[in-house]
CSV table of C-alpha atoms and ligand atoms in Angstrom, one decimal:
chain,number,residue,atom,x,y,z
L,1,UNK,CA,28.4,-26.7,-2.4
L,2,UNK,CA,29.6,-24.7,-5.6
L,3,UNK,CA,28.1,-25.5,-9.2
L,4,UNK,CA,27.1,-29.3,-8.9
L,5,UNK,CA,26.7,-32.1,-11.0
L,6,UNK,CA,24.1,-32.1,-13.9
L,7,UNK,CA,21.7,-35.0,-13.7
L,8,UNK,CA,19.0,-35.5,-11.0
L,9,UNK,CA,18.7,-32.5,-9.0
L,10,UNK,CA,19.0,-32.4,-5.2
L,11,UNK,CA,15.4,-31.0,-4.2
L,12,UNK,CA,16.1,-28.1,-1.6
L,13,UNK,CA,13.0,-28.2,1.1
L,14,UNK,CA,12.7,-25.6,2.7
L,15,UNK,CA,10.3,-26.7,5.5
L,16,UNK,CA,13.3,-28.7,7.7
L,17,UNK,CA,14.7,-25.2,7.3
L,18,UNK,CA,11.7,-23.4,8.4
L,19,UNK,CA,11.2,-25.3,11.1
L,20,UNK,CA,15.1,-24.8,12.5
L,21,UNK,CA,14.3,-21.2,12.4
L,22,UNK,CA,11.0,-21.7,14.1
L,23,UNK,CA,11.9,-23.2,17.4
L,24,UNK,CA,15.2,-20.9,17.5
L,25,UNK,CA,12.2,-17.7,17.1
L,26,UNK,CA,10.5,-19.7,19.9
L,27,UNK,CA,13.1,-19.7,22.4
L,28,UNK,CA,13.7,-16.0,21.8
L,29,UNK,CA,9.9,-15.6,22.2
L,30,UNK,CA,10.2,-16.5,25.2
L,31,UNK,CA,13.0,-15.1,26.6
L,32,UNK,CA,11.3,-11.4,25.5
L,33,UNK,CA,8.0,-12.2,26.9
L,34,UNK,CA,10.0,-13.1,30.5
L,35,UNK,CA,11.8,-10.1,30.7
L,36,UNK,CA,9.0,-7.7,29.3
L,37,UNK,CA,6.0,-8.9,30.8
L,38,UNK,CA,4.8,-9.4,27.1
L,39,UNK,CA,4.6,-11.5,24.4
L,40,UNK,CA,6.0,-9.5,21.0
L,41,UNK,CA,2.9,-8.3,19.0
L,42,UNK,CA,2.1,-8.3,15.3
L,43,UNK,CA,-0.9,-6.3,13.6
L,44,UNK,CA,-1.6,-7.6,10.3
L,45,UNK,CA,-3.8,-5.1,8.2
L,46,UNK,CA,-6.6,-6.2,5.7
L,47,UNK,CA,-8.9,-4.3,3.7
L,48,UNK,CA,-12.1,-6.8,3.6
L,49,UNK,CA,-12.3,-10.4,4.2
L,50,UNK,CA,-12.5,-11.8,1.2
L,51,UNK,CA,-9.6,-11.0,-0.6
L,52,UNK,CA,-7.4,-13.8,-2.1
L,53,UNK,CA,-4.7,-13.5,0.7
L,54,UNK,CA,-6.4,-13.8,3.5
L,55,UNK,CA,-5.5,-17.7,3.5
L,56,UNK,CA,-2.3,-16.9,3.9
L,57,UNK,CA,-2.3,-14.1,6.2
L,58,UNK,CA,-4.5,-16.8,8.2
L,59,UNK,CA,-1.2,-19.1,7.9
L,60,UNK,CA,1.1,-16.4,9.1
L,61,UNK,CA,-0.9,-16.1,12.6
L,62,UNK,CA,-1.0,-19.8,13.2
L,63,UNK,CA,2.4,-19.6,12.6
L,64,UNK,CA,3.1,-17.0,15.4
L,65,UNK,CA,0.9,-18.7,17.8
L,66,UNK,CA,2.7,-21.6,17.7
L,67,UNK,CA,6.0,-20.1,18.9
L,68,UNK,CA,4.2,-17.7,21.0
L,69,UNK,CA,3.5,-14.2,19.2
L,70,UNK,CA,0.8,-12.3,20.2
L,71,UNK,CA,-0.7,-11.8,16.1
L,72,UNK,CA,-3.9,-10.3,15.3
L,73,UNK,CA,-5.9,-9.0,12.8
L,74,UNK,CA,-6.6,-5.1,12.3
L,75,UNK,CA,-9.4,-5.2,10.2
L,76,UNK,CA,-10.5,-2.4,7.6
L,77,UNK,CA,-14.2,-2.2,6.1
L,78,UNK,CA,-13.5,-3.1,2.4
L,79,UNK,CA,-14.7,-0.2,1.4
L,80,UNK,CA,-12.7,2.1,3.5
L,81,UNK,CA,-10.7,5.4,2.2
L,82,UNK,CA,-7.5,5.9,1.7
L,83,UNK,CA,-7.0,8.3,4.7
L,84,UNK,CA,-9.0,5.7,7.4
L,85,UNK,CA,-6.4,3.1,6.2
L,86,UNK,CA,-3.0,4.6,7.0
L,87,UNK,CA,-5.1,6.5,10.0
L,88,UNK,CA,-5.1,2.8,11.4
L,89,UNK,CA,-1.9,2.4,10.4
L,90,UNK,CA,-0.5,5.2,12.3
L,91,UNK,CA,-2.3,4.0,15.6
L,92,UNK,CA,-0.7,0.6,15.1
L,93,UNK,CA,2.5,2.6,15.1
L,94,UNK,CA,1.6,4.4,18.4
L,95,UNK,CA,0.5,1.1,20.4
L,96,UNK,CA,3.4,0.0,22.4
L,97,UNK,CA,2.2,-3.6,22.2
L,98,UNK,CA,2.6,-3.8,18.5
L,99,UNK,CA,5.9,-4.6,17.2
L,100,UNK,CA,5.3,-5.2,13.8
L,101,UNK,CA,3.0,-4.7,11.1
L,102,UNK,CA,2.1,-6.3,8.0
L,103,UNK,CA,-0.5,-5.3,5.2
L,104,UNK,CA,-2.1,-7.5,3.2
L,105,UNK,CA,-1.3,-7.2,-0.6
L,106,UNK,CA,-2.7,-6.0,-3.1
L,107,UNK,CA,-4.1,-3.4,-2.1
L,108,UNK,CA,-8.2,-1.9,-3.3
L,109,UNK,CA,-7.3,-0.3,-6.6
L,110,UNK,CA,-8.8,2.6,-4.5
L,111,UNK,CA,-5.8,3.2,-2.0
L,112,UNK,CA,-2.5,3.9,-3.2
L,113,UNK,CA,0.5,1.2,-2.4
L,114,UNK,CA,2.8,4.5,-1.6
L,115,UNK,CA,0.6,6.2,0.8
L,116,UNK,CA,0.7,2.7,2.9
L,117,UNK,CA,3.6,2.0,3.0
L,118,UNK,CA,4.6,5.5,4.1
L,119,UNK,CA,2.6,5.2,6.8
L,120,UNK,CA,4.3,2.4,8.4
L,121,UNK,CA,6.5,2.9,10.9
L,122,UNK,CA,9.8,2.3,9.4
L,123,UNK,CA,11.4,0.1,12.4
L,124,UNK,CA,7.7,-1.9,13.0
L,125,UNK,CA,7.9,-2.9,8.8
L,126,UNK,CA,9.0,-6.7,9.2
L,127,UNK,CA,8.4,-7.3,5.6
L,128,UNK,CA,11.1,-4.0,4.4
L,129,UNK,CA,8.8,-2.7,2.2
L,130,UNK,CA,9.1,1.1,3.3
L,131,UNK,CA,11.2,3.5,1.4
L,132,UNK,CA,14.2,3.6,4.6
L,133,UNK,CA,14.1,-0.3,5.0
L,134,UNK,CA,14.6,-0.3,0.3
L,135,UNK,CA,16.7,2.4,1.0
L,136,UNK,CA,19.4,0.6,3.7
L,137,UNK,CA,19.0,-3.0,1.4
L,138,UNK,CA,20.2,-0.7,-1.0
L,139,UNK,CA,23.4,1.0,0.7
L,140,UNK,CA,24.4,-2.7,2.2
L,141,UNK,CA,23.3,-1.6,5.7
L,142,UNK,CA,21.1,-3.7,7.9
L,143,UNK,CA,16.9,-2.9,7.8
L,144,UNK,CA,14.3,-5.0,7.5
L,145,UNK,CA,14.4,-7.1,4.3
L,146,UNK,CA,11.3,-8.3,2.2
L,147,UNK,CA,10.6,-11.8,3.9
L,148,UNK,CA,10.4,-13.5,-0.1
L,149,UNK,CA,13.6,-12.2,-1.2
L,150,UNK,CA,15.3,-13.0,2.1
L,151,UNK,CA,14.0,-16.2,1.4
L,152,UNK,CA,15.1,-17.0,-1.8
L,153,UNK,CA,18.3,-15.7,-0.8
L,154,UNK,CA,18.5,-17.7,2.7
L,155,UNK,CA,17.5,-20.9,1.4
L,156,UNK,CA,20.8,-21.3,-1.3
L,157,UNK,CA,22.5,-19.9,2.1
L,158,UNK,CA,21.9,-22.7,4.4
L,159,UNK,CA,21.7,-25.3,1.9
L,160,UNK,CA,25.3,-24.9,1.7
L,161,UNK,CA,25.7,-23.2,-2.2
L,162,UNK,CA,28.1,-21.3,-2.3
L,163,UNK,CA,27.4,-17.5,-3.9
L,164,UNK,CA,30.4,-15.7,-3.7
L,165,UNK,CA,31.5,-15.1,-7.4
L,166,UNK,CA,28.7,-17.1,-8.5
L,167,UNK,CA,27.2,-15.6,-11.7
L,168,UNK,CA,23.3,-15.4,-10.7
L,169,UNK,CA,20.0,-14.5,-12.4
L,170,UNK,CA,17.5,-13.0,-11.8
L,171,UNK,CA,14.3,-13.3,-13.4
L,172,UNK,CA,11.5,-10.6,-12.0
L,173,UNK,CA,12.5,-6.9,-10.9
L,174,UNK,CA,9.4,-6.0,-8.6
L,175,UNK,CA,10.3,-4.1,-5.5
L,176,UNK,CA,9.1,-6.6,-3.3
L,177,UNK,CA,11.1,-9.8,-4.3
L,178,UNK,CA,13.4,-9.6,-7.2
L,179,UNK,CA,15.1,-6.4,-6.6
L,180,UNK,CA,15.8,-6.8,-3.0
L,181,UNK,CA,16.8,-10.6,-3.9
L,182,UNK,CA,19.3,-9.3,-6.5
L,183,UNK,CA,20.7,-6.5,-4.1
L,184,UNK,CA,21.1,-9.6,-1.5
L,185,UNK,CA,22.9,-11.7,-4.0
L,186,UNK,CA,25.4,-8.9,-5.0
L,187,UNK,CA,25.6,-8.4,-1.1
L,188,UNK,CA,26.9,-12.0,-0.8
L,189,UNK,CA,29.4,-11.2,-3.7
L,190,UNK,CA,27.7,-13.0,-6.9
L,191,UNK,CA,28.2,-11.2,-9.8
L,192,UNK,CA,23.6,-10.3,-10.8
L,193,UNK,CA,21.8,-10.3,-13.9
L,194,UNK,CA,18.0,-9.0,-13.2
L,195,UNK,CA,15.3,-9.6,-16.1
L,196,UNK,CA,12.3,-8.9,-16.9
L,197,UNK,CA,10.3,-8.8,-19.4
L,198,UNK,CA,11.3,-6.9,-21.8
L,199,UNK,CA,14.7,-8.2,-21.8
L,200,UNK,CA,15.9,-9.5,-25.0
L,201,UNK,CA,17.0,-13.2,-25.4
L,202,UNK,CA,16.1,-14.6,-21.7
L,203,UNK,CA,16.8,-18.4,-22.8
L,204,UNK,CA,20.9,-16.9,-23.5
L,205,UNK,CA,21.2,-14.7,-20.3
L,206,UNK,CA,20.0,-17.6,-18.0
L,207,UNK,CA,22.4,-20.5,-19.7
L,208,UNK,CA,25.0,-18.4,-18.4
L,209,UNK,CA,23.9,-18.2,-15.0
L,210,UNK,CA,25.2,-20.6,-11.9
L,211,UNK,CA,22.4,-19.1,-9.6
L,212,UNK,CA,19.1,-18.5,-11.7
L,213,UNK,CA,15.9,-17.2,-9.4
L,214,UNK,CA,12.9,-17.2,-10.7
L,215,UNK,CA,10.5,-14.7,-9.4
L,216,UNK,CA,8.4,-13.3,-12.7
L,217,UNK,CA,4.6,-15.5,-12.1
L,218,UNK,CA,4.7,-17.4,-15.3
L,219,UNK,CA,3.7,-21.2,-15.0
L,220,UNK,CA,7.0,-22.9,-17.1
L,221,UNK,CA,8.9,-19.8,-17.8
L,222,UNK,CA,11.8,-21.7,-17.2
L,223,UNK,CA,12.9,-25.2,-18.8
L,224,UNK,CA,15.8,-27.6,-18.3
L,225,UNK,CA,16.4,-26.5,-21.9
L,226,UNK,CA,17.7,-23.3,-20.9
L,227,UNK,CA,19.6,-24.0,-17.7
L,228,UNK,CA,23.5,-24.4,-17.8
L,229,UNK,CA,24.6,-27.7,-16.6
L,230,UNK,CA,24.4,-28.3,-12.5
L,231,UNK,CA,23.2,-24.8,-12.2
L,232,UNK,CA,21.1,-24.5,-9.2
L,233,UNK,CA,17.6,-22.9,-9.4
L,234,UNK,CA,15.5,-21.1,-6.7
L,235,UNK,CA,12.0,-20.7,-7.9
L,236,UNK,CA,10.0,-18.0,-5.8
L,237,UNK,CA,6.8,-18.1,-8.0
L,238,UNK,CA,3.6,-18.9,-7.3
L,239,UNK,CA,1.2,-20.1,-9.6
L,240,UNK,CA,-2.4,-21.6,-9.4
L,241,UNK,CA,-2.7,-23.9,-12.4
L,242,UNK,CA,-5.8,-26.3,-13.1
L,243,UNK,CA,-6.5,-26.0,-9.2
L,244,UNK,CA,-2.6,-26.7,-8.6
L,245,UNK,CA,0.0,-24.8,-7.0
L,246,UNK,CA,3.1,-24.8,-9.6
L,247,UNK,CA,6.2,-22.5,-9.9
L,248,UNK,CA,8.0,-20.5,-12.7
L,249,UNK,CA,10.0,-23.7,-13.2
L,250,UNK,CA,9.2,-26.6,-15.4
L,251,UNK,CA,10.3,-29.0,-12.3
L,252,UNK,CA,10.6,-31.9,-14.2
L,253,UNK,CA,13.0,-30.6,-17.2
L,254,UNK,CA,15.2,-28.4,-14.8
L,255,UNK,CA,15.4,-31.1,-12.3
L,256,UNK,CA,17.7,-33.5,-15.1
L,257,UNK,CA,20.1,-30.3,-15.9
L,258,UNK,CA,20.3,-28.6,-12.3
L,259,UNK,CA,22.1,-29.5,-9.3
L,260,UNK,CA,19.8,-28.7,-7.1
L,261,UNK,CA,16.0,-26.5,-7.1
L,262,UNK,CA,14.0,-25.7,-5.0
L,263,UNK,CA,10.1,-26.9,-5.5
L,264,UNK,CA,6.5,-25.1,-5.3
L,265,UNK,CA,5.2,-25.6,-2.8
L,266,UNK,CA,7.3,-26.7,-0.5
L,267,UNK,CA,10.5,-24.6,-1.0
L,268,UNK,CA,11.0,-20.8,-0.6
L,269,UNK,CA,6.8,-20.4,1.2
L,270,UNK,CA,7.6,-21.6,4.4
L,271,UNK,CA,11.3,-20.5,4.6
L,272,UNK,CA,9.2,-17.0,4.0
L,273,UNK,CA,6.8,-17.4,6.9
L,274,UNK,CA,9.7,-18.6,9.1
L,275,UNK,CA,11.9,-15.2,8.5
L,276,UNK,CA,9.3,-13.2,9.0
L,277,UNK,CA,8.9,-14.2,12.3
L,278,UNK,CA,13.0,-13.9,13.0
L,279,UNK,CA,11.8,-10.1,11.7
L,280,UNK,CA,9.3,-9.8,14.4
L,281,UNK,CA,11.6,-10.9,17.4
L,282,UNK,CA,14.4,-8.2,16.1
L,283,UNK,CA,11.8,-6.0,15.5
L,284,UNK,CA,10.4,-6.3,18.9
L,285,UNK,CA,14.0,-6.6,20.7
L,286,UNK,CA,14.3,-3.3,18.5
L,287,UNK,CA,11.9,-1.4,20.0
L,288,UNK,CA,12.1,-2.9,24.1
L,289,UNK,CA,16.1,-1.8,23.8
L,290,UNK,CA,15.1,1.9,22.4
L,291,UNK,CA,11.9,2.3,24.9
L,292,UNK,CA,14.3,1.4,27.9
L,293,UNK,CA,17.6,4.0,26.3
L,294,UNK,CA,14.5,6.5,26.5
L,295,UNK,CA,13.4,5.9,29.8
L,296,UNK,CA,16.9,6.0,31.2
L,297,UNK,CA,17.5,8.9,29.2
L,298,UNK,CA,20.2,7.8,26.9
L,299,UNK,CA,20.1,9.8,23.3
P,301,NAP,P1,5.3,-9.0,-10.0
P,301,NAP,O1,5.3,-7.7,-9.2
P,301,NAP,O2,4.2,-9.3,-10.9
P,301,NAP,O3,6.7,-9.0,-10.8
P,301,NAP,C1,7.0,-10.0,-11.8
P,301,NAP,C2,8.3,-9.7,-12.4
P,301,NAP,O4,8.5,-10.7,-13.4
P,301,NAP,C3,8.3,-8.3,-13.2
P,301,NAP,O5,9.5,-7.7,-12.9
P,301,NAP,C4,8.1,-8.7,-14.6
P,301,NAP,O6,8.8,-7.8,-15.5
P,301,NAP,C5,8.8,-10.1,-14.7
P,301,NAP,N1,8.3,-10.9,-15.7
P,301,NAP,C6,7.0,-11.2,-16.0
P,301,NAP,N2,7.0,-12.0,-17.1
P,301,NAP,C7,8.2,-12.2,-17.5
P,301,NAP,C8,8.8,-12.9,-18.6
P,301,NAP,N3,8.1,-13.5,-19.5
P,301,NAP,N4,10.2,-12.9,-18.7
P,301,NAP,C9,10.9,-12.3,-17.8
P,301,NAP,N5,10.4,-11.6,-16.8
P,301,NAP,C10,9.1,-11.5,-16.6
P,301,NAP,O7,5.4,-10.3,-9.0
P,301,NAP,P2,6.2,-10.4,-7.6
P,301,NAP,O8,5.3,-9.9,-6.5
P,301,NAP,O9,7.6,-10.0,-7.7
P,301,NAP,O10,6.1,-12.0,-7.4
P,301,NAP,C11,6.8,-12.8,-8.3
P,301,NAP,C12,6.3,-14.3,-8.1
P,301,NAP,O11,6.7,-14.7,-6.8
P,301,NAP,C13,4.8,-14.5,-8.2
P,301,NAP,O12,4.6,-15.8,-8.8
P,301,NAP,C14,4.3,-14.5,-6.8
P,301,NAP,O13,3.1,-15.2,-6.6
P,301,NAP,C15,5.5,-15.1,-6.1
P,301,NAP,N6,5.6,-14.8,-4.6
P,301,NAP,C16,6.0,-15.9,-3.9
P,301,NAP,C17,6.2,-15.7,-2.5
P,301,NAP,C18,6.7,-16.8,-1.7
P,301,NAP,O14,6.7,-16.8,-0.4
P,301,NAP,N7,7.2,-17.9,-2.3
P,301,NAP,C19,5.9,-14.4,-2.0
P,301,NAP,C20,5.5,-13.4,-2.8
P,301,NAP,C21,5.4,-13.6,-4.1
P,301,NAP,P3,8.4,-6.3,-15.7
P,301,NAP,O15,9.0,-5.6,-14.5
P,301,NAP,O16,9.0,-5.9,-17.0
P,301,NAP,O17,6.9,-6.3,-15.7
C-alpha cells in the first residue's frame, strides 16, 4: 500500500498482528525449552509496588506465560539506593536462567536513568535501551531495538505501507521511542523529519509528510486539519483523559483525511508487548548459542 485514498481511514489493529507474532514466539518457546532443558527467563525490575506501571508490567508477564516464558519479578524496596539497584541488576546479569531483563520506567527521581541502564547486560537488554544496543540502531547494525519504536515501525510494515521513499514524520525525539523509530524509518529508506517541541510551524512540517508518527504525549496534538491527504498516521501515545485512554491523534478528524491510522488502544500497545517477547526468544537463542561456543571452546 503506498499513500492511499483520503476519506474514511482504514483502522490498522494491531492485536490480529500481535497475536501472529505470539503463537510464532510460542513455537519457538518451545523448541528452546526442548533442547535446553529450560524455558527462556525474563527478570523484570521494579522499584516499589505502587508505581503507575506496574499494570503494565503485570500485562507483560501474562503475556509470557501464555506462550511459555519463565517471567518474574525482581523486586526492589522503594526506597532503595542507587547502588542496591544496579547491584541487582548485575546479579540478574550473572544468572544463567535469565535471558532478559526489563526495568520498570520511570525511575525514583533518586536513581539515575544512566547508571541503570549501564548496568544491564548489553545482550540481556530486550527493550535496546543501553548505550551499545542505541549505538548499533544507530550504525544500521542489528541489537536490540526499543520494543515502542519497533512497534510503530513494524505495524506500517506488515500492514503492507510501503516506506521506501516515503517522506515521514516524526513527532517526539525521546531516546526511547521517537529517535530509534526515526533511525528505523530512514533504515527502511523513508526520507525523516523528527519534531519536537520547539520546532517551529509543526501544522506545515506534518502536511508534508506521507508517514506522520506521533509519539510527543499530548491528547489532540494532531488534527485531520493538518494531515496531507491519504497520509497514513501511527499514533504511539498514550494518554489518560477523563478516565479514558486516548492518543496524540484527534481519531475522528484524521480518520476523514488519512488512509489509514492506527488507534489508542488497540494499535501500536500490543504490537509492543508482542515484539518484546520475539526480543526475549533471540535474546535467549543469543545467549544458549554463545554458552555452548564457550563450552566447546570456540572464540
Ligand atoms: P517523552 O520522553 O515525554 O517525549 C515526548 C517527545 O514529544 C519529546 O521529544 C517532546 O519534545 C515531544 N513533544 C512534546 N510536546 C510536543 C509538542 N507540542 N509538539 C511537538 N513535539 C512535542 O515521551 P516518550 O517516552 O517518548 O513517549 C511518547 C508517547 O508514547 C507517550 O504518550 C507515551 O505514553 C507513549 N508510549 C507508548 C507506548 C506504547 O506501547 N504504545 C510505549 C511507551 C510510550 P522535547 O524533546 O522538545 O521535549
Amino acid at each position: 500500500m503506498t499513500v492511499g485514498a483520503p476519506g474514511q481511514a482504514r483502522r490498522i489493529e494491531g492485536g490480529p498482528i500481535a497475536a501472529e507474532i505470539r503463537s510464532a514466539v510460542a513455537e519457538d518457546v518451545a523448541t528452546f525449552t526442548t533442547t535446553h532443558g529450560r524455558a527462556p527467563g525474563l527478570a523484570v525490575v521494579i522499584i516499589g509496588r505502587d508505581a503507575p506501571s506496574t499494570v503494565y508490567l503485570e500485562q507483560i508477564l501474562r503475556g509470557c506465560a501464555k506462550v511459555g516464558i519463565e517471567a518474574r519479578f525482581a523486586e526492589i524496596d522503594g526506597e532503595a539506593t542507587e547502588a542496591s539497584v544496579t547491584t541487582r541488576i548485575r546479579e540478574l546479569n550473572e544468572d544463567d536462567t535469565v535471558d532478559g531483563v526489563i526495568v520498570q520506567m520511570p525511575l525514583p527521581p533518586t536513581i539515575r536513568l544512566r547508571a541503570v541502564i549501564d548496568a544491564i547486560d548489553p545482550a540481556k537488554d530486550i527493550d535496546g535501551i543501553h548505550p551499545l544496543n542505541a549505538g548499533l540502531l544507530r550504525l544500521g547494525y542489528d541489537g536490540f531495538l526499543p520494543a515502542t519504536a519497533h512497534a510503530a515501525v513494524e505495524i506500517l510494515r506488515r500492514s503492507g505501507v510501503e516506506i521506501e521513499g516515503r517522506d515521514a514524520v516524526v513527532i517526539g525525539r525521546s531516546a526511547v521511542v521517537g529517535m530509534p523509530a526515526a533511525f528505523l524509518l530512514v533504515k527502511e529508506d523513508a526520507t525523516v523529519t523528527v519534531c519536537h517541541s520547539r520546532t517551529t510551524d509543526l501544522p506545515d512540517k506534518v502536511r508534508r509528510a506521507d508517514i506522520v508518527v506521533v509519539a510527543a504525549g499530548k491528547p489532540g496534538l494532531i488534527t485531520g486539519a493538518m494531515l496531507k491527504p491519504g497520509a497514513v498516521v501511527v499514533d504511539v501515545g498514550i494518554n489518560l483523559v477523563d478516565g479514558k485512554l486516548v492518543g496524540d491523534v484527534d481519531f475522528e478528524s484524521a480518520s476523514q483525511v488519512a488512509s489509514a491510522i492506527t488507534p489508542v488502544p488497540g494499535g501500536v500497545g500490543p504490537l509492543t508487548n508482542a515484539l518484546l517477547l520475539t526480543h526475549l526468544i533471540r535474546a535467549a537463542e543469543r545467549q544458549a548459542a554463545t554458552a555452548t561456543d564457550t563450552r566447546a571452546g570456540v572464540r
